[in-house]
Coordinates of C-alpha atoms in Angstrom, one line a residue:
Q227 CA -23.5 66.1 -116.7
V228 CA -24.7 63.3 -115.5
Q229 CA -24.9 63.2 -111.4
L230 CA -25.6 59.9 -109.7
V231 CA -25.3 59.8 -106.1
E232 CA -24.4 56.4 -104.2
S233 CA -26.3 56.4 -100.5
G234 CA -27.1 53.4 -98.0
G235 CA -23.4 51.9 -97.1
G236 CA -22.2 51.2 -93.8
A237 CA -20.7 48.5 -91.6
V238 CA -22.6 45.5 -91.1
Q239 CA -21.5 41.9 -89.8
A240 CA -21.1 39.0 -91.8
G241 CA -24.4 37.2 -93.2
G242 CA -26.4 40.6 -92.4
S243 CA -27.4 42.8 -95.5
L244 CA -27.7 46.0 -97.3
R245 CA -29.1 47.9 -100.0
L246 CA -27.4 50.6 -101.9
S247 CA -29.0 52.7 -104.1
C248 CA -27.7 55.1 -107.2
R249 CA -30.4 58.5 -107.9
A250 CA -29.5 59.9 -111.6
S251 CA -29.6 62.7 -112.7
A252 CA -31.4 61.6 -115.9
R253 CA -33.8 58.6 -116.4
V254 CA -32.2 55.5 -116.0
L255 CA -33.7 54.2 -119.4
S256 CA -31.9 57.1 -121.1
F257 CA -28.7 55.9 -119.9
A258 CA -27.5 52.4 -122.2
A259 CA -25.8 50.9 -119.0
T260 CA -26.1 50.9 -115.8
A261 CA -23.8 49.3 -113.3
W262 CA -22.3 48.8 -109.6
Y263 CA -17.9 48.4 -109.3
R264 CA -16.5 48.3 -106.4
Q265 CA -12.4 48.6 -105.6
R266 CA -11.5 46.6 -101.9
P267 CA -9.0 48.0 -100.4
G268 CA -5.4 47.1 -102.4
N269 CA -7.4 46.4 -105.5
E270 CA -8.5 48.0 -108.8
R271 CA -12.2 49.0 -109.2
E272 CA -14.1 45.2 -110.3
L273 CA -17.6 45.2 -111.7
V274 CA -20.0 43.4 -109.6
A275 CA -23.3 43.7 -111.7
K276 CA -23.9 46.0 -114.4
M277 CA -27.7 46.0 -116.7
W278 CA -27.5 47.2 -120.2
R279 CA -30.3 47.7 -122.0
A280 CA -32.6 44.9 -123.3
R281 CA -30.3 42.3 -122.1
P282 CA -29.6 40.0 -118.8
I283 CA -28.1 41.8 -116.0
I284 CA -24.5 40.1 -115.4
Y285 CA -22.9 39.8 -112.0
A286 CA -19.4 39.3 -110.8
D287 CA -19.2 34.9 -109.7
S288 CA -18.4 36.5 -106.5
V289 CA -21.6 37.8 -105.6
K290 CA -23.7 35.8 -108.1
G291 CA -26.5 34.6 -105.8
R292 CA -25.9 36.8 -103.2
F293 CA -26.8 40.1 -104.7
S294 CA -29.2 41.9 -107.3
M295 CA -29.1 44.9 -109.0
S296 CA -32.7 46.2 -110.1
R297 CA -34.3 49.6 -111.7
D298 CA -36.9 51.3 -109.8
M299 CA -40.0 50.4 -111.8
D300 CA -41.4 53.7 -111.8
N301 CA -38.8 55.4 -113.9
A302 CA -39.4 58.8 -112.5
K303 CA -37.5 58.1 -109.8
N304 CA -34.0 57.8 -111.4
T305 CA -32.8 55.0 -109.3
I306 CA -31.2 51.9 -109.1
Y307 CA -31.1 49.2 -106.6
L308 CA -27.7 46.8 -105.3
D309 CA -28.9 44.5 -102.5
M310 CA -26.3 42.7 -101.0
N311 CA -27.3 39.8 -98.5
N312 CA -25.0 37.1 -96.5
L313 CA -22.2 39.6 -97.3
K314 CA -18.7 38.2 -96.8
P315 CA -15.8 40.4 -95.2
E316 CA -14.1 40.2 -98.7
D317 CA -17.4 42.2 -100.0
T318 CA -15.9 45.1 -97.6
A319 CA -15.4 48.1 -100.6
L320 CA -16.4 51.5 -101.7
Y321 CA -19.0 50.8 -104.0
Y322 CA -19.7 53.4 -107.6
C323 CA -22.1 53.7 -109.1
N324 CA -21.8 53.9 -113.2
A325 CA -23.9 55.0 -116.0
V326 CA -22.6 54.5 -119.8
A327 CA -24.5 57.9 -121.8
L328 CA -25.9 56.4 -124.3
E329 CA -25.4 58.7 -127.8
T330 CA -21.2 58.6 -126.2
M331 CA -21.0 55.4 -124.1
R332 CA -19.1 57.5 -122.2
D333 CA -18.9 56.7 -118.1
N334 CA -20.2 58.4 -115.4
W335 CA -19.5 58.2 -111.8
G336 CA -20.7 58.4 -108.6
Q337 CA -18.9 59.4 -105.6
G338 CA -19.3 55.6 -104.4
T339 CA -20.4 54.8 -100.9
Q340 CA -18.4 52.3 -98.5
V341 CA -19.5 49.4 -97.2
T342 CA -17.4 47.9 -94.0
V343 CA -18.6 43.7 -93.4
H344 CA -17.0 42.4 -90.1
S345 CA -16.4 38.8 -89.3

């Protein structure tokens, strides 16, 4: 069972920045894909950014140019990141880390970290 633990959420003013981290119990490169999702109040969970093996990262239109997904280049740290800049109140959500197992294509989820952006 893959364990994913997010951190880095918090409350910021509009225009501010946050960095979310997700530490996995397995090597990031062992997954078919890793991703960040979010669930805004009253809405379904939505994709924010997704990184497939050997493919460009895809971003939701609403975050393009403001958010950036990356992984730790020291692979032993098993960590992926989401750098969020120029945050807007509509970015307020519970942010989830996701990893897709290579062998089964099964989704694995973290517990979520709350991001609140005040206007």
